[in-house]
Each structure stands twice: as structure tokens, then as C-alpha cells.
XYZ file of C-alpha atoms in Angstrom:
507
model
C -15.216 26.146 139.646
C -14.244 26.578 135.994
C -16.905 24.565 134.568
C -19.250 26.538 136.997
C -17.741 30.606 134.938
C -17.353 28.381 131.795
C -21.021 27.100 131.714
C -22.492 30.957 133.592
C -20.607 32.519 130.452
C -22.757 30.281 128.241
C -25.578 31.134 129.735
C -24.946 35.151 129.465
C -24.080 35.605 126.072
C -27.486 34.476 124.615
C -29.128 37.234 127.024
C -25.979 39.624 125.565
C -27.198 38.697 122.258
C -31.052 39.287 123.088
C -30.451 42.344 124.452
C -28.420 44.120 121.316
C -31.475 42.526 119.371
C -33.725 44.154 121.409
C -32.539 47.674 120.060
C -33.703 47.357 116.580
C -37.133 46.742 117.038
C -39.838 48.818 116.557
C -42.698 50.112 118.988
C -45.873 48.769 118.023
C -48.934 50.483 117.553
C -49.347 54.134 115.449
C -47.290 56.669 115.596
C -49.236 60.375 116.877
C -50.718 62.454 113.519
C -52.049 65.651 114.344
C -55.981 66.275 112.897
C -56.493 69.168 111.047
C -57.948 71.818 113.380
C -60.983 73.918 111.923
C -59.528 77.032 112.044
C -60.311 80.592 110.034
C -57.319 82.459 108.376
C -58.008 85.815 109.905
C -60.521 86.936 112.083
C -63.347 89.273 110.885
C -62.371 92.009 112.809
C -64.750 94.966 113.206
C -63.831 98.079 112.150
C -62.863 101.296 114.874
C -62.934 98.923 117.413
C -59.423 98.932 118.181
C -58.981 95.403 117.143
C -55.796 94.672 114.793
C -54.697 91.679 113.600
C -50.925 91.656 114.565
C -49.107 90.213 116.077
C -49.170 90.525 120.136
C -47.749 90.615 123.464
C -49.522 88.832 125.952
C -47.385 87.940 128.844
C -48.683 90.394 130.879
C -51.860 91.644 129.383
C -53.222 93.225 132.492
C -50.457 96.549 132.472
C -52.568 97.899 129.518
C -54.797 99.214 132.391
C -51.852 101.192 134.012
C -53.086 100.662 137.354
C -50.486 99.439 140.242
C -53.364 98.184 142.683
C -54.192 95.391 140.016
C -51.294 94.562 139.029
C -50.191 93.981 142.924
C -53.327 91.721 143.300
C -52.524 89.872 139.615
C -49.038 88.944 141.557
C -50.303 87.769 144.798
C -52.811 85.619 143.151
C -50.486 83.673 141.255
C -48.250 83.130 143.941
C -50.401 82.213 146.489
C -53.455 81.189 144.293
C -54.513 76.989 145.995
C -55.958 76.549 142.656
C -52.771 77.145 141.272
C -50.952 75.000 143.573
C -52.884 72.081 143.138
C -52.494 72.569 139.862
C -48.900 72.696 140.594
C -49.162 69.564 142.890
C -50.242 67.917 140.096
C -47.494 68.291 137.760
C -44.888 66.851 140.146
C -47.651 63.741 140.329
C -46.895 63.255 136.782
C -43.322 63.345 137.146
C -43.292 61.042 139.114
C -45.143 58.732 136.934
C -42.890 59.120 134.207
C -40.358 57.815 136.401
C -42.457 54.473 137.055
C -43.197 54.483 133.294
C -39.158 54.794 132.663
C -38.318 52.095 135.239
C -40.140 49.290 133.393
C -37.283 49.487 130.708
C -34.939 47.582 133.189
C -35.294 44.403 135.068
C -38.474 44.167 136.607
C -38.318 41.970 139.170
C -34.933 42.264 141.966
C -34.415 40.536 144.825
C -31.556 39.866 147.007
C -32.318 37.105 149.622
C -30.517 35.495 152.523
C -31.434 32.698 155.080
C -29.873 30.924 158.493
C -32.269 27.954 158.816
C -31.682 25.364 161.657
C -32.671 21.666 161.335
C -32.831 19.482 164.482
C -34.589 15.982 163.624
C -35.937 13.988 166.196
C -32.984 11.991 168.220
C -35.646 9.658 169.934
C -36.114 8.777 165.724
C -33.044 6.338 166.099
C -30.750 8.520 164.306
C -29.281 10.405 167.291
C -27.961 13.940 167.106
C -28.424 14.655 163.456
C -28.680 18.538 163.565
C -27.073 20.574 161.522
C -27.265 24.385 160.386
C -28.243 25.789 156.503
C -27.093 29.008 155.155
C -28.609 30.413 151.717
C -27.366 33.384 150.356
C -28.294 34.522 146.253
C -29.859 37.152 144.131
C -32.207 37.038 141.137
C -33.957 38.879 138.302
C -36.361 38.696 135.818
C -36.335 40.842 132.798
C -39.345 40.772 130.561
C -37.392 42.240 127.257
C -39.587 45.481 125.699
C -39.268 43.481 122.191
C -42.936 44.989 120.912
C -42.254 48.842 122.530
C -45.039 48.186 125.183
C -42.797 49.830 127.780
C -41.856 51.974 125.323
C -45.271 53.550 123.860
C -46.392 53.652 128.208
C -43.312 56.431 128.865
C -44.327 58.052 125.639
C -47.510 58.285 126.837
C -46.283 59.142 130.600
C -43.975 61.523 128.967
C -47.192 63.665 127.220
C -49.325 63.508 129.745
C -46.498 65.113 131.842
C -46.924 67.739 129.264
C -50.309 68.139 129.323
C -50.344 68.618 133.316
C -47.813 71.760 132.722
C -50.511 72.682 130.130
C -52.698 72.143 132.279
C -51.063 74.494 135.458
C -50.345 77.065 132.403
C -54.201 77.008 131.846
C -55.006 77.511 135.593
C -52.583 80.437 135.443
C -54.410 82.120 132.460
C -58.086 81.454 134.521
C -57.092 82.604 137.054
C -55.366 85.605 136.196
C -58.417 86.893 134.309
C -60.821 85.646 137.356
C -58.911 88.285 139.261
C -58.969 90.914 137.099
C -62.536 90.429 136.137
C -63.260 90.604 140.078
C -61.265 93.606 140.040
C -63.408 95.189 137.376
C -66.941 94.253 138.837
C -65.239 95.856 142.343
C -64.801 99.128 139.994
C -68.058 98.858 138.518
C -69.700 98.585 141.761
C -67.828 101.638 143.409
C -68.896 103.723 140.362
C -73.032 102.652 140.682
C -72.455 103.629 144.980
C -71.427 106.713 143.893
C -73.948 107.482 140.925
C -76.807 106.069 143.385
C -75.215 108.289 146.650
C -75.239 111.523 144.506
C -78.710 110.776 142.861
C -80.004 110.553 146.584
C -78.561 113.954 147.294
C -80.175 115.241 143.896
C -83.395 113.438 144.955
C -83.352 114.676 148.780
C -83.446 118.393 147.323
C -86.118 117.689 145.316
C -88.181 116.044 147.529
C -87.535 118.781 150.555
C -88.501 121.291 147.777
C -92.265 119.574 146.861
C -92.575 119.191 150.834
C -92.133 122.183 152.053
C -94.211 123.987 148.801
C -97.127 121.214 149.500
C -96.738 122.502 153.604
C -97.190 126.257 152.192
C -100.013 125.004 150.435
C -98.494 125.933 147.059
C -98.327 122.278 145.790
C -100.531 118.710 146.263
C -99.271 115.710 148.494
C -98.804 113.705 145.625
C -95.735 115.634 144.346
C -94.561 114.973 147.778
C -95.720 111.019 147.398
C -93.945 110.688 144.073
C -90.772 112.530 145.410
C -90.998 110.088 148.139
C -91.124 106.537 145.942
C -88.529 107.875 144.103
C -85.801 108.645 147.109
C -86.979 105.668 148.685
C -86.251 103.583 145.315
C -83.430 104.555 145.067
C -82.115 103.978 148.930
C -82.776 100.356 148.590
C -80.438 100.126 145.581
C -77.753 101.063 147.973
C -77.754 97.952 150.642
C -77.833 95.540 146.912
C -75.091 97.358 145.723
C -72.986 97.075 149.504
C -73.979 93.212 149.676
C -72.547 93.021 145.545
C -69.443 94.587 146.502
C -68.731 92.350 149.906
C -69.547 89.165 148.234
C -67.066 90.437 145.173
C -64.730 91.432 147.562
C -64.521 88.021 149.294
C -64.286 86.575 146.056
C -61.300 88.520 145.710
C -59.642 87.214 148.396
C -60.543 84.116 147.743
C -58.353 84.049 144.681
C -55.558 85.558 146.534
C -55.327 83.179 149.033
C -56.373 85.089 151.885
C -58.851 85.263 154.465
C -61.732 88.073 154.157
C -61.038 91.550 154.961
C -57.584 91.112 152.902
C -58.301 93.275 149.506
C -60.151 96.478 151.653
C -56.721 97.142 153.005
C -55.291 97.133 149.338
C -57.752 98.573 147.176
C -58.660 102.278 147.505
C -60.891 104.489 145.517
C -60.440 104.653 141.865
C -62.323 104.356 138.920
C -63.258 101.987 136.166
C -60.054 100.999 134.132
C -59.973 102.344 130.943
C -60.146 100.282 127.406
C -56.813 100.251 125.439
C -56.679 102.621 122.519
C -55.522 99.841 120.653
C -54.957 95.814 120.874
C -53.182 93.346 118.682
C -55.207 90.512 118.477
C -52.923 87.998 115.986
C -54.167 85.642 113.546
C -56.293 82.180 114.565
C -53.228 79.965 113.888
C -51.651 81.615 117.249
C -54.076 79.786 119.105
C -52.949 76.130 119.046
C -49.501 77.431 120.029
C -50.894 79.820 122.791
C -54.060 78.308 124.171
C -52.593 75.992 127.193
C -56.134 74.049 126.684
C -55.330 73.312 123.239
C -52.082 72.587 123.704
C -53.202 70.050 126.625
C -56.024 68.591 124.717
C -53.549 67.854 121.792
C -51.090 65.744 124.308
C -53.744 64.090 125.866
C -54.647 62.906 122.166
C -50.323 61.539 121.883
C -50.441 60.310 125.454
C -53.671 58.202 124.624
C -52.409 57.316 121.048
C -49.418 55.682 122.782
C -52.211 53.461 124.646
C -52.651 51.908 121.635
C -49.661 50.479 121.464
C -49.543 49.765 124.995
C -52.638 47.777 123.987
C -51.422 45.921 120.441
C -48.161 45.182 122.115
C -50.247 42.071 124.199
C -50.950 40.665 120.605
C -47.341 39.244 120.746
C -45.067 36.922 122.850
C -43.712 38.027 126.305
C -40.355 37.075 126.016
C -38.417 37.354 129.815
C -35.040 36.248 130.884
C -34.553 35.596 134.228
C -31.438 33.961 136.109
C -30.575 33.585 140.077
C -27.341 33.563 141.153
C -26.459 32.123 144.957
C -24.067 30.203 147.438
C -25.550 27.630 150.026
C -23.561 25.249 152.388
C -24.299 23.369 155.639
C -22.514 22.596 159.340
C -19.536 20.299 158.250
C -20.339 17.928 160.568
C -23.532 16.236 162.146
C -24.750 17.838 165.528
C -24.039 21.503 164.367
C -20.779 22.226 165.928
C -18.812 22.352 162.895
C -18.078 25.489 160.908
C -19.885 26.355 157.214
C -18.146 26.211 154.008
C -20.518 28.816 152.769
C -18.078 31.399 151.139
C -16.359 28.137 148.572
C -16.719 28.032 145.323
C -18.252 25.055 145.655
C -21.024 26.469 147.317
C -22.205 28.354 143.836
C -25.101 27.891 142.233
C -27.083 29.687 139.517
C -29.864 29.581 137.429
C -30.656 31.181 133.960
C -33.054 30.927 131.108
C -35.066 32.774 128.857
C -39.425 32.298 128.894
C -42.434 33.379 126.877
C -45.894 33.495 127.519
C -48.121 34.296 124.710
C -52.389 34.245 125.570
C -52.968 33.265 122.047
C -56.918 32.203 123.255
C -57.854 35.284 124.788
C -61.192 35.254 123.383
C -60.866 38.199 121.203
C -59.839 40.305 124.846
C -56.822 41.991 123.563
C -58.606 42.754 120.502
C -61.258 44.308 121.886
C -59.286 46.382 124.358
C -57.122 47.964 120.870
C -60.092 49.043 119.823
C -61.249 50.330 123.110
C -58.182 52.370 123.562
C -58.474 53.057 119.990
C -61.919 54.857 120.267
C -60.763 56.608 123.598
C -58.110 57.770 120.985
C -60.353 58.985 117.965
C -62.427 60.768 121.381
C -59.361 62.918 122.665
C -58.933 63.729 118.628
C -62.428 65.113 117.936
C -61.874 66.797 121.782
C -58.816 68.739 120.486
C -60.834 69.794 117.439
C -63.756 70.613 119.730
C -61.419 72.693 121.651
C -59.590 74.997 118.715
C -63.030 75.590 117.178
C -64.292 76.708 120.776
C -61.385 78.528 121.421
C -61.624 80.187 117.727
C -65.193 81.328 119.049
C -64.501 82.603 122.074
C -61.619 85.074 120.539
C -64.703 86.078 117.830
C -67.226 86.448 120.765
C -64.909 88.364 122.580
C -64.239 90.963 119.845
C -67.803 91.197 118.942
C -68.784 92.255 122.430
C -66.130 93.835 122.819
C -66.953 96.295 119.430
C -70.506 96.136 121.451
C -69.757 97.432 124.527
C -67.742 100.451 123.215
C -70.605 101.753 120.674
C -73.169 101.413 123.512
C -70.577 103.235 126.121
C -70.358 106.002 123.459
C -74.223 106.104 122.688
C -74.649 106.203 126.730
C -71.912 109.078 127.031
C -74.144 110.901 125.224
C -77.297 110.086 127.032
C -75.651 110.854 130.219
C -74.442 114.963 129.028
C -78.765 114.777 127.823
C -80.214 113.502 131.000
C -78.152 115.441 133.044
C -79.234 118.629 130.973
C -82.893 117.480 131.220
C -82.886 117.173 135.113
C -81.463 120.859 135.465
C -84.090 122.328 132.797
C -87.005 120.486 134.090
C -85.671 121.348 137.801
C -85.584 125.117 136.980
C -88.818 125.122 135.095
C -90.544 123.385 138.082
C -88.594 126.220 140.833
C -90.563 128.854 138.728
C -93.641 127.432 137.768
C -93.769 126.454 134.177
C -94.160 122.912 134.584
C -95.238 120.331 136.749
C -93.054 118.232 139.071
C -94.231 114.927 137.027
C -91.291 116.043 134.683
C -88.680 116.868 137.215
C -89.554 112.751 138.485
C -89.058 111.505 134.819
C -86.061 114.106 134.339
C -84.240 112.316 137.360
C -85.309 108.710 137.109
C -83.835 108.825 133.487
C -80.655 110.314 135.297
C -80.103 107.697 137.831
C -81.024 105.166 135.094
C -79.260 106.369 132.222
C -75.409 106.980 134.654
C -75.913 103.398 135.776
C -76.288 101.816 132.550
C -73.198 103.952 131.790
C -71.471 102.645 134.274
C -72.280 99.374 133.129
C -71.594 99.617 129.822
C -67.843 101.145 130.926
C -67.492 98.306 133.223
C -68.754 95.622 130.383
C -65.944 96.718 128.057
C -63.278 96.371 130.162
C -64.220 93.107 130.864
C -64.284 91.920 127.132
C -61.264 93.131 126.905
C -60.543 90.933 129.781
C -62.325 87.879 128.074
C -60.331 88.414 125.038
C -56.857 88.562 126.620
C -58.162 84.874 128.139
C -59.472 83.628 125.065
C -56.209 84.279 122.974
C -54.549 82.696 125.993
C -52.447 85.212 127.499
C -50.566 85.799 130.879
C -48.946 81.919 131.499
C -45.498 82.798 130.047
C -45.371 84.221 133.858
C -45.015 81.227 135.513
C -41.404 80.364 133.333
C -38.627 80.689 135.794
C -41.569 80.143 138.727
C -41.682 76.774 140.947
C -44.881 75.044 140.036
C -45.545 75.002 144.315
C -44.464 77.416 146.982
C -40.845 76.732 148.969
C -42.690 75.893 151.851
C -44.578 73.459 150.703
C -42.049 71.767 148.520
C -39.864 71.832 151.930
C -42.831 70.242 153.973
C -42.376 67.633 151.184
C -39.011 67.013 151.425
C -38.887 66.694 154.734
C -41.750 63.721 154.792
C -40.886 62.181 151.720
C -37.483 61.607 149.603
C -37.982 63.218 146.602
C -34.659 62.959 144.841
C -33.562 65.351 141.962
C -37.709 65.559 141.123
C -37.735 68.640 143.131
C -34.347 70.088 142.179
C -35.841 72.190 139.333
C -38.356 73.839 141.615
């Protein structure tokens, strides 16, 4: 039995050695540099537009409209949002991951085995009663030692793509945050044209019950009472476009909450367009690749990808692998089976151990090839995290420039509005006391309608650049911090079919 520890201790200490050697070797393959991003050093921002370049607060960007109905609907959507919970879903996916990515540091290959195997020969043989019982009992390994960093490089790159899917749930967050306040918006907008087209159709019932009943006196021609007419019954059939808008909207709505239809009519009552902020702090561009969750995911999809690479060069070099079993095995003591088994002795020991390498040195240029494979998928997530700070630079500038937009056309139509409402009660008058002819009171109140729905657009398109640029600087995911990436119950239908572990814990 000493021979047996004496020679088992020879055996260990090269693998004792291997394994202290193993800690001073370098990962293969490049290590991540960030591109330069194409970025401006201020933005061009337009003058008394309300635009500053300072520095901002964007956590929750949606309170500058000071209304409580939105900012109910902003919190059920990002609690109940499925979007957002697949999103969610997702992130524990790639924890889990990184835990197969971490568990290829350590012996790959563990088994414990066992056997009872009995052996009855053939007495009619001429041997007689020659049965006898086996027992086997042993464990083994194999390690394959991470001497190149290819295990290594794969939980760097399991660790950033972790990243990126938090990025990723931080960019749902920001979607869909400003889907539901854009719905919101487009609710308001729709409310307001209702309303402008209901009180046009009063304005345009009087008028047309005023040509009538001259033209049945005989004191005015049918075709005042014609035009009158086409121009009530124009406007009527703006008013079923303008329900079915709203409904669809309004599903939409609950949609993004979560719910089934008929959910939002019970929250949202009457109100108006929200107002623009007098003024908004829009930062500088460099904000962007540390607030954009896009940006931020295309950059660690760009490290998890560059770790591929050395995933990849790593199968240039030798697999070097220990393995070793480790056992005890015995037999019946005497022919026939009836005797006991020695099978706890020391004499019943019996190991194996050794160290191996395999090393495809003609691979036919395979290995090669697939470097430079992962290599261009690498140089591709690059150019996409350039791709995405220039498009995110442009959709901050596009955002401010229709935003600036929006707000000189509101003010132009403001004033239209006070002029066409001033028109329709001159040439109204005019017409009651026959100085002019009812083709102007028609033109007086089609500009009307026309002019307080444009309005109404216009109000409504501001608010939602302002909405497009709160997105595009990437505001409203700093929310989530201190959230659990998936609803309690779900995470408790989860534990109860699967064990999780501690993967959970954090939720």
C-alpha cells in the first residue's frame, strides 16, 4: 500500500506543478481597443428654441409635462410592459451562460462510477461451478488545462455579452417609455381635433340653418344652401376617422401596458395637449456613448466578439489535458460465489494518471480561416458601434431641428388661428346684413376648421419632438436600478419548475 501513496504522490506533483504553471500564461488573441466614434463637440443648437447645452437630468424625463395621468401610465408600462420582460428574460439567459462559460475553467469531464457484475461460466464446460461475483467502484477526471486563455477569452466574452443584454433591457426601457408617451400625446392630439371638428359642426349647423331658411323665404339661391351643405357634411365624416384614430391609439396604449382593451378609457380623462418645457438641457455629444443603452450594447458586443478571436487563435496551439482515475475492484474469495469480497483493502486500489495533447497541426488552413472569420465578424460589430454613435448623434440633431420646427410653426399657427377666427365672425356678420355673399362666410370657416387643426397638430408635433429627443439622448433607463429585470411572479413560477440557485437572488 505504500508503494501504491508513494508512486500516486509521483504522479500528482507533476499535475501540482502544471497547474501553478498554468497561472502565468497569457490569453491569446487581442486584447478589446475601443474605435474612435465620429462624434461632434457640441451640437449646433438653434437659437430661442429652448435648447441648452448643459448638462441634464434624464431619469425621468416625462415629469416635465406635469401631468399625473402620464406619469401613472409611464409606471404601469414598465412594470408590466411583455416587451420588457422578455427583455428581462433574456438577461437571466445570459447569466446563465456565463456560468457555463466559468465552469470550463475546472475539470471538464467527472464521473463517479460503480458496478456489481456476476459471472457464471458454463459448468457443463468441464470446469464445474466456477462463478464468482465482481465489484468495481472508482472515479475519474479529465482536465484539459486553459494554457492558451481559450476558456478564458469565452467568459470574457460571456461576461460582455451579459452586459450587453442589460444594455439591451435598459434600451427596451427607454423605447418603450417614449412609445407610451408618444401614444399618450397622439391620444391628446386626437381629443383636441374631436373637439375643434365638434365645435366647427356647431359653427357650420348655424350657418347652414341660416342660408336654408333665407333660400325657403326666397331671400337667397339653393346653392348657398348646397355649399353650406358639402361643407357640414365634410366635416361630419372627419369625425368617425378621428373616433377610429383614437380607438386604434387607445388599444395601442394598452397594449404597452400590458392590458387587455378598454384598460386606458378608465384612466385617462379629458385634458389637453401637454405643454413644451420652457427650457431643456440637452448636454454635449460625448454624453451619448455613456447614456445611449444601444451604444453602450453595440460597444460590448464589439469586446464579447473580440474575445472570439481568441477563442479562435487559441486552437492554433496544443491541447494539453491531464486526466487520472482513481478506483477499488475485488472479487468473491472463493469459486462458486459464496465467499465474501475483499473490496474495501488496500489491495484492491488502483489508479490511473497522465497528462495528453492533441494538436491538429494539418487542419488544412481550418483554424486559420475561422481567426479570420471571427476576426471580420469583429471589425463588423466595430464599424456597427460607429454606425450606431453617428446615428445616435443624428437623431439628437434631428430631434432639435424639428423640434425648433414645430415651435415656430405652432407660433405662426397661433396667430392664424386669433385671424381665422376673426375672419369667420366678420364675414358671418357681413353676410347676416347683406354686404357680402355667403361664398365668403364658406371660405371664412373652411380656413377655421383648417387652420385650428393644423394648430392642433403642430402643438401635438412639438411635444412629441420633445419626446423623440428625450429618447435619442437616451433617457428614462436609470429607472429600472433597484427594479427586478422580471416580475415576482414570474421569477416564482421559475423557481418553482426549475433550480435556479443564487442566479435569482438579486432579483
Amino acid at each position: 500500500m505504500s508503494n501504491q501513496r508513494f508512486e500516486l504522490r509521483n504522479a500528482i506533483i507533476p499535475v501540482a506543478i502544471a497547474i501553478l504553471g498554468l497561472a502565468g500564461c497569457a490569453a491569446v488573441g487581442p486584447d478589446f481597443v475601443q474605435p474612435e466614434t465620429p462624434l461632434p463637440d457640441g451640437w449646433e443648437v438653434v437659437q430661442d428654441s429652448g435648447l441648452q447645452a448643459t448638462p441634464y437630468e434624464l431619469v425621468e424625463w416625462w415629469e416635465v409635462f406635469n401631468d399625473p395621468v402620464l406619469n401613472q401610465l409611464v409606471d404601469i408600462a414598465q412594470q408590466q410592459n411583455y416587451s420588457l420582460e422578455l427583455a428581462g428574460l433574456r438577461v437571466l439567459q445570459s447569466r446563465a451562460q456565463l456560468g457555463i462559460a466559468v465552469g470550463t475553467q475546472y475539470p471538464q469531464q467527472q464521473l463517479a462510477s460503480g458496478a456489481v457484475t456476476q459471472i457464471g461460466p458454463s459448468e457443463n464446460a468441464g470446469q464445474g461451478n466456477t462463478a464468482f461475483s465482481q465489484y468495481d467502484l472508482g472515479a475519474s477526471l479529465a482536465w484539459e488545462m486553459d494554457f492558451w486563455g481559450k476558456f478564458r477569452r469565452g467568459i470574457e466574452s460571456a461576461d460582455a455579452a451579459l452586459a450587453a443584454s442589460v444594455a439591451s433591457y435598459d434600451e427596451a426601457v427607454v423605447l418603450v417609455t417614449a412609445q407610451v408617451v408618444s401614444t399618450y400625446v397622439t391620444i391628446r392630439i386626437l381629443e383636441e381635433q374631436l373637439r375643434i371638428a365638434n365645435e366647427n359642426l356647431k359653427l357650420q349647423q348655424r350657418s347652414f340653418d341660416i342660408a336654408d331658411v333665407l333660400y325657403r323665404n326666397g331671400q337667397d339661391s339653393e346653392l348657398d344652401v348646397q355649399q353650406a351643405k358639402t361643407l357640414l357634411l365634410g366635416t361630419q365624416a372627419t369625425v368617425p376617422e378621428l373616433q377610429t384614430q383614437l380607438s386604434l391609439s387607445r388599444n395601442a396604449l394598452n397594449t404597452l401596458l400590458g392590458q387587455t382593451n378598454g384598460f386606458v378609457e378608465n384612466l385617462i380623462t379629458a385634458g389637453p395637449i401637454p405643454d413644451v418645457p420652457d427650457q431643456i438641457a440637452v448636454g454635449v455629444p460625448a454624453d451619448l456613448l455613456r447614456r445611449r443603452p444601444d451604444v453602450r450594447q453595440a460597444e460590448l458586443q464589439a469586446v464579447a466578439q473580440n474575445a472570439q478571436v481568441g477563442v479562435a487563435t487559441a486552437d492554433l496551439y496544443p491541447s494539453i489535458a491531464l486526466a487520472g482515475s482513481f478506483g477499488i475492484a475485488s472479487i468473491s474469495k472463493d469459486v462458486g460465489g459464496g465467499g465474501a469480497s475483499n473490496l474495501l483493502s488496500s489491495e484492491s486500489l488502483s489508479y490511473t494518471a497522465g497528462a495528453s495533447f492533441t494538436w491538429p497541426v494539418l487542419n488544412y488552413g481550418r483554424i486559420k480561416n475561422n481567426i479570420r472569420a471571427q476576426d471580420a465578424l469583429l471589425q463588423q460589430a466595430l464599424v456597427a458601434y460607429q454606425q450606431s454613435v453617428l446615428e445616435a448623434a443624428q437623431e439628437v440633431d434631428d430631434a432639435m431641428v424639428s423640434l425648433a420646427g414645430a415651435q415656430a410653426q405652432k407660433s405662426i399657427l397661433q396667430e392664424g388661428v386669433v385671424a381665422a377666427q376673426r375672419s369667420n365672425d366678420l364675414s358671418m356678420l357681413q353676410y347676416k346684413e347683406g354686404f357680402s355673399g355667403y361664398q365668403r362666410v364658406l371660405d371664412a370657416q373652411k380656413s377655421l376648421f383648417a387652420q385650428q387643426n393644423r394648430y392642433a397638430a403642430s402643438q401635438g408635433q412639438a411635444v412629441l419632438s420633445v419626446v423623440q429627443l428625450y429618447k435619442a439622448l437616451g433617457g428614462g433607463w436609470e429607472v429600472r436600478e433597484g427594479r427586478p429585470y422580471v416580475d415576482k411572479n414570474t421569477l416564482t413560477v421559475m423557481r418553482e419548475r426549475t433550480n435556479w440557485g443564487d442566479l435569482l437572488d438579486d432579483q
